[in-house]
Coordinates of C-alpha atoms in Angstrom, one line a residue:
M1448 CA -24.2 4.6 33.7
T1449 CA -25.7 7.8 32.0
T1450 CA -23.9 10.7 31.9
P1451 CA -25.3 13.7 32.7
L1452 CA -25.1 15.4 29.3
A1453 CA -26.2 12.1 28.0
A1454 CA -29.5 12.2 29.6
R1455 CA -30.2 15.7 28.6
I1456 CA -29.5 15.0 24.8
A1457 CA -31.9 12.2 25.5
R1458 CA -34.6 13.9 27.1
E1459 CA -34.1 17.1 24.8
Y1460 CA -33.5 15.1 21.3
G1461 CA -34.2 11.6 21.6
T1462 CA -31.6 8.7 20.5
P1463 CA -29.8 7.5 18.8
C1464 CA -28.2 10.6 18.1
A1465 CA -24.8 12.1 16.6
V1466 CA -23.2 14.4 18.8
I1467 CA -20.3 16.8 18.1
D1468 CA -17.5 18.2 20.8
M1469 CA -16.8 21.4 19.3
D1470 CA -14.0 21.9 21.3
R1471 CA -12.5 18.7 19.6
V1472 CA -13.4 19.9 16.3
E1473 CA -11.4 23.0 16.5
R1474 CA -8.6 21.2 18.1
N1475 CA -8.5 18.7 15.6
I1476 CA -8.6 21.8 12.9
A1477 CA -5.8 23.5 14.4
R1478 CA -3.9 20.7 14.8
I1479 CA -3.8 19.2 11.4
Q1480 CA -3.6 22.8 9.8
A1481 CA -0.2 23.1 12.0
Q1482 CA 1.1 19.4 10.7
C1483 CA 0.4 20.8 6.9
E1484 CA 2.2 24.5 7.3
A1485 CA 5.0 22.4 8.9
A1486 CA 5.4 20.2 6.3
G1487 CA 5.1 22.6 3.8
V1488 CA 1.9 21.6 2.1
A1489 CA -1.6 22.9 2.0
N1490 CA -4.5 21.6 3.1
R1491 CA -7.4 21.0 1.3
P1492 CA -9.5 19.3 3.5
H1493 CA -12.3 16.5 2.1
I1494 CA -15.7 17.3 2.9
K1495 CA -17.1 13.9 2.8
T1496 CA -16.7 13.5 6.6
H1497 CA -18.8 16.5 7.7
K1498 CA -20.9 17.5 5.0
S1499 CA -21.1 21.1 6.5
P1500 CA -20.2 24.6 5.0
V1501 CA -20.4 25.7 8.6
L1502 CA -17.2 23.1 9.4
A1503 CA -15.8 23.8 6.0
K1504 CA -15.5 27.9 6.6
L1505 CA -14.1 27.1 9.7
Q1506 CA -11.2 24.7 8.0
I1507 CA -10.8 27.5 5.9
E1508 CA -10.4 30.1 8.4
A1509 CA -7.9 28.4 10.1
G1510 CA -5.9 28.0 7.2
A1511 CA -7.2 25.3 4.3
Q1512 CA -6.7 26.5 1.1
G1513 CA -10.0 25.1 -0.2
I1514 CA -12.2 22.3 0.0
T1515 CA -12.0 18.4 -1.4
C1516 CA -15.7 17.1 -2.9
Q1517 CA -16.5 13.9 -4.4
K1518 CA -19.6 14.9 -5.9
I1519 CA -21.3 17.6 -7.9
G1520 CA -24.1 17.4 -5.2
E1521 CA -21.9 18.2 -2.1
A1522 CA -19.6 21.0 -4.4
E1523 CA -23.1 22.9 -5.2
I1524 CA -23.8 22.7 -1.4
M1525 CA -20.2 24.2 -1.0
A1526 CA -20.3 26.8 -3.3
G1527 CA -23.8 27.9 -2.5
A1528 CA -22.5 29.1 0.5
G1529 CA -19.5 31.2 -0.8
I1530 CA -16.8 28.7 -0.7
D1531 CA -14.9 29.4 -3.9
N1532 CA -11.6 26.9 -4.2
I1533 CA -13.2 23.0 -4.8
L1534 CA -11.5 19.9 -6.0
I1535 CA -14.0 17.4 -7.2
S1536 CA -11.6 14.4 -6.9
Y1537 CA -14.2 12.1 -9.2
N1538 CA -14.6 11.3 -12.6
L1539 CA -17.5 13.2 -13.9
I1540 CA -19.1 12.0 -17.0
G1541 CA -22.5 12.5 -19.1
E1542 CA -24.0 15.6 -20.4
E1543 CA -26.1 16.3 -17.0
K1544 CA -22.8 16.5 -14.8
M1545 CA -21.3 19.1 -17.3
A1546 CA -24.4 21.1 -17.1
R1547 CA -24.1 21.3 -13.4
L1548 CA -20.1 21.6 -13.5
A1549 CA -20.7 25.0 -15.9
A1550 CA -22.9 26.4 -13.8
L1551 CA -20.4 25.5 -10.7
Q1552 CA -17.9 27.3 -12.8
A1553 CA -19.6 30.2 -12.6
K1554 CA -19.6 30.6 -8.7
A1555 CA -16.0 29.0 -7.8
D1556 CA -12.7 28.3 -8.7
M1557 CA -12.6 24.5 -10.0
T1558 CA -10.8 21.9 -10.1
V1559 CA -11.9 18.6 -11.2
A1560 CA -10.4 15.0 -11.7
A1561 CA -9.8 12.2 -14.6
D1562 CA -8.4 9.0 -15.2
N1563 CA -9.4 8.6 -18.5
A1564 CA -10.0 9.6 -21.8
T1565 CA -13.4 9.6 -22.5
V1566 CA -13.8 11.9 -19.0
I1567 CA -11.5 14.2 -20.4
A1568 CA -13.3 14.4 -24.1
G1569 CA -16.5 15.7 -22.0
L1570 CA -15.2 18.7 -19.9
P1571 CA -14.4 21.2 -22.9
Q1572 CA -18.6 20.8 -22.8
A1573 CA -18.7 22.4 -19.2
A1574 CA -15.9 24.8 -19.7
K1575 CA -17.4 26.5 -23.0
Q1576 CA -20.8 26.8 -21.4
S1577 CA -19.2 28.6 -18.4
G1578 CA -16.8 30.7 -20.8
R1579 CA -13.8 29.8 -18.1
T1580 CA -11.3 27.6 -18.2
L1581 CA -11.2 24.7 -15.8
S1582 CA -8.0 22.9 -14.4
V1583 CA -8.2 19.3 -14.7
V1584 CA -5.6 17.0 -12.7
V1585 CA -4.9 13.0 -14.0
E1586 CA -5.7 10.9 -11.2
C1587 CA -2.8 8.6 -10.7
D1588 CA -3.4 4.8 -8.9
T1589 CA 0.0 4.2 -6.6
G1590 CA -1.2 0.6 -5.3
R1591 CA -4.4 1.5 -3.9
K1592 CA -5.8 -0.2 -6.9
R1593 CA -9.5 2.1 -7.3
A1594 CA -9.4 4.7 -9.4
G1595 CA -6.6 6.3 -11.5
V1596 CA -4.5 5.3 -14.2
E1597 CA -2.1 2.7 -13.5
T1598 CA 1.6 3.9 -15.3
P1599 CA 3.1 7.1 -15.6
T1600 CA 2.9 6.6 -19.4
E1601 CA -1.0 6.9 -19.5
A1602 CA -0.4 9.9 -16.9
I1603 CA 1.6 11.6 -19.4
Q1604 CA -0.8 11.0 -22.4
L1605 CA -3.9 12.0 -20.5
A1606 CA -2.0 15.7 -19.6
R1607 CA -0.9 15.8 -23.3
Q1608 CA -5.1 15.4 -23.9
I1609 CA -6.2 18.0 -21.4
A1610 CA -3.4 20.6 -22.6
A1611 CA -4.8 20.0 -26.5
S1612 CA -8.6 20.1 -25.2
D1613 CA -10.5 23.6 -25.7
G1614 CA -11.0 25.3 -22.5
L1615 CA -9.0 23.0 -20.3
R1616 CA -6.0 23.2 -18.6
F1617 CA -3.5 20.2 -17.2
A1618 CA -3.1 21.6 -13.6
G1619 CA -1.0 18.3 -12.3
F1620 CA -1.5 14.9 -10.6
M1621 CA -3.6 13.8 -7.7
L1622 CA -2.3 11.0 -5.9
Y1623 CA -3.7 8.8 -2.7
P1624 CA -1.0 6.4 -1.8
T1625 CA -1.3 3.7 0.3
E1626 CA 0.1 4.2 3.7
T1627 CA 3.0 2.1 3.1
G1628 CA 3.5 3.1 -0.7
W1629 CA 4.8 6.3 -0.4
D1630 CA 8.2 5.0 -2.4
E1631 CA 6.1 3.6 -5.3
A1632 CA 4.1 6.8 -5.5
Q1633 CA 7.2 8.9 -5.5
R1634 CA 8.7 6.9 -8.2
F1635 CA 5.5 7.1 -10.7
Y1636 CA 5.0 10.9 -9.9
D1637 CA 8.9 12.0 -10.6
E1638 CA 8.2 9.6 -14.1
A1639 CA 5.1 11.4 -14.8
L1640 CA 6.5 14.8 -14.0
A1641 CA 9.6 14.3 -16.5
G1642 CA 7.3 13.1 -19.2
V1643 CA 4.8 16.2 -19.1
R1644 CA 7.9 18.9 -18.7
A1645 CA 9.4 17.3 -21.5
D1646 CA 6.2 18.3 -23.6
G1647 CA 6.2 21.9 -22.3
L1648 CA 4.1 21.2 -19.3
D1649 CA 4.2 21.6 -15.4
A1650 CA 2.2 20.1 -12.2
A1651 CA 0.8 23.2 -10.3
I1652 CA -1.0 21.2 -7.9
V1653 CA 0.3 17.8 -7.1
S1654 CA -2.1 16.3 -4.1
T1655 CA -1.8 13.5 -1.6
G1656 CA -4.5 12.3 0.5
G1657 CA -6.0 10.4 3.3
S1658 CA -6.5 11.2 7.2
P1659 CA -4.4 7.6 7.6
N1660 CA -1.6 8.9 5.5
L1661 CA -1.5 12.2 8.0
K1662 CA 1.6 10.5 9.7
N1663 CA 3.1 10.4 5.8
L1664 CA 2.7 14.0 5.5
G1665 CA 5.0 15.9 3.2
K1666 CA 6.8 12.5 1.9
L1667 CA 6.1 12.6 -1.3
K1668 CA 9.0 15.2 -3.0
G1669 CA 6.8 17.6 -4.8
A1670 CA 3.6 17.4 -3.2
T1671 CA 1.7 20.9 -2.9
E1672 CA -1.0 19.7 -0.7
H1673 CA -2.9 17.2 1.0
R1674 CA -6.8 16.2 1.4
P1675 CA -7.6 14.6 4.8
G1676 CA -10.7 14.4 5.5
T1677 CA -11.9 12.1 8.7
Y1678 CA -9.3 13.8 10.7
I1679 CA -11.9 16.8 11.8
Y1680 CA -14.2 13.9 13.3
N1681 CA -11.6 11.1 13.6
D1682 CA -13.2 7.5 14.7
R1683 CA -11.9 3.8 15.5
M1684 CA -10.1 3.4 11.9
Q1685 CA -7.7 6.1 12.3
V1686 CA -7.2 5.6 16.1
A1687 CA -6.0 2.4 14.6
A1688 CA -4.1 3.6 11.7
G1689 CA -1.9 5.5 14.7
V1690 CA -3.0 8.7 13.8
A1691 CA -5.8 10.0 16.7
T1692 CA -6.2 9.1 19.9
W1693 CA -9.5 8.5 21.4
D1694 CA -9.7 12.0 22.8
D1695 CA -9.1 13.2 19.5
C1696 CA -12.3 11.3 18.5
A1697 CA -15.0 14.4 18.3
L1698 CA -18.2 12.5 17.2
H1699 CA -20.2 10.2 19.4
I1700 CA -23.3 8.3 18.4
Y1701 CA -25.3 8.5 21.7
S1702 CA -27.7 5.0 21.9
T1703 CA -30.3 3.8 24.5
V1704 CA -29.8 0.4 26.0
V1705 CA -33.7 -0.9 25.3
S1706 CA -33.3 -4.2 25.7
R1707 CA -31.2 -7.0 28.2
A1708 CA -33.3 -10.3 27.4
A1709 CA -30.1 -12.2 28.7
P1710 CA -27.3 -11.9 31.3
E1711 CA -24.7 -11.5 28.4
R1712 CA -26.8 -9.6 25.6
G1713 CA -28.5 -6.7 25.0
I1714 CA -29.9 -4.5 22.2
L1715 CA -29.5 -0.9 21.7
D1716 CA -31.5 1.5 19.3
A1717 CA -28.8 2.0 17.1
G1718 CA -28.9 -0.3 14.4
S1719 CA -27.3 -0.5 10.7
K1720 CA -29.3 2.6 9.6
T1721 CA -27.3 4.4 12.5
L1722 CA -23.7 3.0 12.8
T1723 CA -23.8 1.6 9.1
T1724 CA -22.3 -2.3 8.5
D1725 CA -19.0 -0.8 7.4
T1726 CA -16.3 -2.4 9.8
G1727 CA -13.4 -0.7 8.6
G1728 CA -11.7 -4.3 9.1
L1729 CA -11.9 -3.8 12.9
D1730 CA -13.7 -6.0 15.2
G1731 CA -17.3 -5.1 16.4
H1732 CA -19.2 -1.8 15.0
G1733 CA -18.0 0.4 17.4
L1734 CA -16.3 1.4 20.7
I1735 CA -18.7 2.5 23.5
L1736 CA -17.2 4.5 25.9
E1737 CA -18.9 3.4 29.1
H1738 CA -18.6 0.0 28.4
P1739 CA -15.5 -0.5 26.7
E1740 CA -15.0 -4.4 26.7
A1741 CA -18.7 -4.7 25.4
K1742 CA -19.1 -5.8 21.8
I1743 CA -21.5 -4.5 19.0
A1744 CA -21.3 -7.6 17.3
R1745 CA -24.1 -7.3 14.4
F1746 CA -27.2 -5.2 13.4
A1747 CA -30.8 -5.4 12.3
E1748 CA -32.0 -2.3 10.9
E1749 CA -32.9 -0.7 14.0
H1750 CA -31.4 -3.0 16.5
G1751 CA -27.8 -3.1 17.4
F1752 CA -26.4 -6.5 19.4
L1753 CA -24.5 -6.4 22.0
D1754 CA -22.1 -9.4 23.7
L1755 CA -21.4 -8.6 26.8
S1756 CA -19.8 -11.9 27.4
R1757 CA -16.3 -10.2 28.3
S1758 CA -17.8 -7.2 29.6
N1759 CA -16.7 -6.6 33.4
T1760 CA -19.4 -4.1 33.8
R1761 CA -23.2 -4.2 31.9
P1762 CA -25.7 -1.7 31.1
N1763 CA -29.0 -1.4 32.1
V1764 CA -32.3 -1.1 30.3
G1765 CA -32.4 2.6 29.7
D1766 CA -28.7 3.6 29.8
V1767 CA -27.5 6.0 27.3
V1768 CA -24.2 5.1 26.1
R1769 CA -21.6 6.9 23.9
I1770 CA -20.3 5.1 20.8
I1771 CA -17.1 6.1 19.0
P1772 CA -18.0 4.7 15.3
N1773 CA -15.6 2.6 13.4
H1774 CA -16.1 4.5 10.2
V1775 CA -17.6 8.1 10.8
C1776 CA -18.0 9.0 7.3
V1777 CA -20.4 6.8 6.5
V1778 CA -22.4 7.3 9.9
V1779 CA -22.7 11.1 9.1
N1780 CA -24.1 10.7 6.1
M1781 CA -27.2 8.9 7.7
M1782 CA -28.0 12.1 9.8
D1783 CA -29.8 15.2 8.4
E1784 CA -28.4 16.8 11.6
V1785 CA -26.0 16.5 14.3
V1786 CA -26.1 17.8 17.9
M1787 CA -23.2 20.5 18.9
V1788 CA -21.8 20.7 22.3
R1789 CA -19.1 22.3 24.2
G1790 CA -18.2 20.8 27.8
E1791 CA -21.3 20.2 29.5
E1792 CA -23.2 23.2 27.2
I1793 CA -25.4 22.0 24.5
L1794 CA -25.3 24.5 21.4
G1795 CA -28.0 22.7 19.4
M1796 CA -28.4 21.3 15.8
L1797 CA -26.1 21.6 13.0
P1798 CA -27.4 20.2 9.7
V1799 CA -25.6 18.3 7.5
A1800 CA -25.9 19.9 4.3
A1801 CA -24.6 17.6 2.0
R1802 CA -26.2 14.8 3.1
G1803 CA -27.3 12.2 0.3
K1804 CA -25.4 14.3 -2.1
L1805 CA -24.0 11.1 -4.0
R1806 CA -24.8 12.2 -7.7

């Protein structure tokens, strides 16, 4: 069954279409900001989820101290919109990126992360070109096995290198603990902090991360800030992690059922180019609100394959359904713009301004 709002959106914008509920967006912003304040840590939201200066400014107006970006391209969009406190949480390498970082330094208070000597050796170029001291945090791996130094000894060595480099300031540590690895993270941080203090340095920034870690907010003694991203929209992964409810999911994909060739199957007009193939470790590729027992089983590029064998209700051709994605961040990056609604009112389109800014 198609809701009246879904019918209007399909008529005015077509499907598949990403729709954000601004009441839920604003509620999510306020709720997590309050949680950060109650835990005694600053909120530095990651914009990788929404990629919108408009929404980043809503987060800052609610009390966020600044933002996190993963790539220089994202930071350029945000700084161009007047946002002036930015952490780039990613290793930056090469003369092209140093030139762009220097230009950013002229617009905003920049902090960058590094986890190796090669990255640090290149950063003074950006500081020199900008004429401003560049703050650098050492990224530490505390169990996720992604980026980050693996031992406190390595973190201390990099802090020394940063402090000894022209134009650089050692600013602290950046961590992204696993959801169950906070005791390990605490031991790592305590040893690294003791080591840098022995060298006459200190950690003004101790940044923890991740929306799934909101349930651990403030658990790291010494943490100064947290970097959640997905919380502004939420998704199936956040619900599964226990940090959001279905009612907190602010972004839905509206999709039309375009085929019902057999009783137990169907086709959506949202395929891998809309919902992406990132399952987030979950079964199927999204929750269909109108038919929660149905399974989006697999994709072609423009076809979402419905398995209706377990569904008590089954859609008809032409029905417009609402889907909560598994991983909303990658879905948003497929969109040039999203439709904003408030209740049953359509507010208009919001550009995904930093979409595709992968370098």
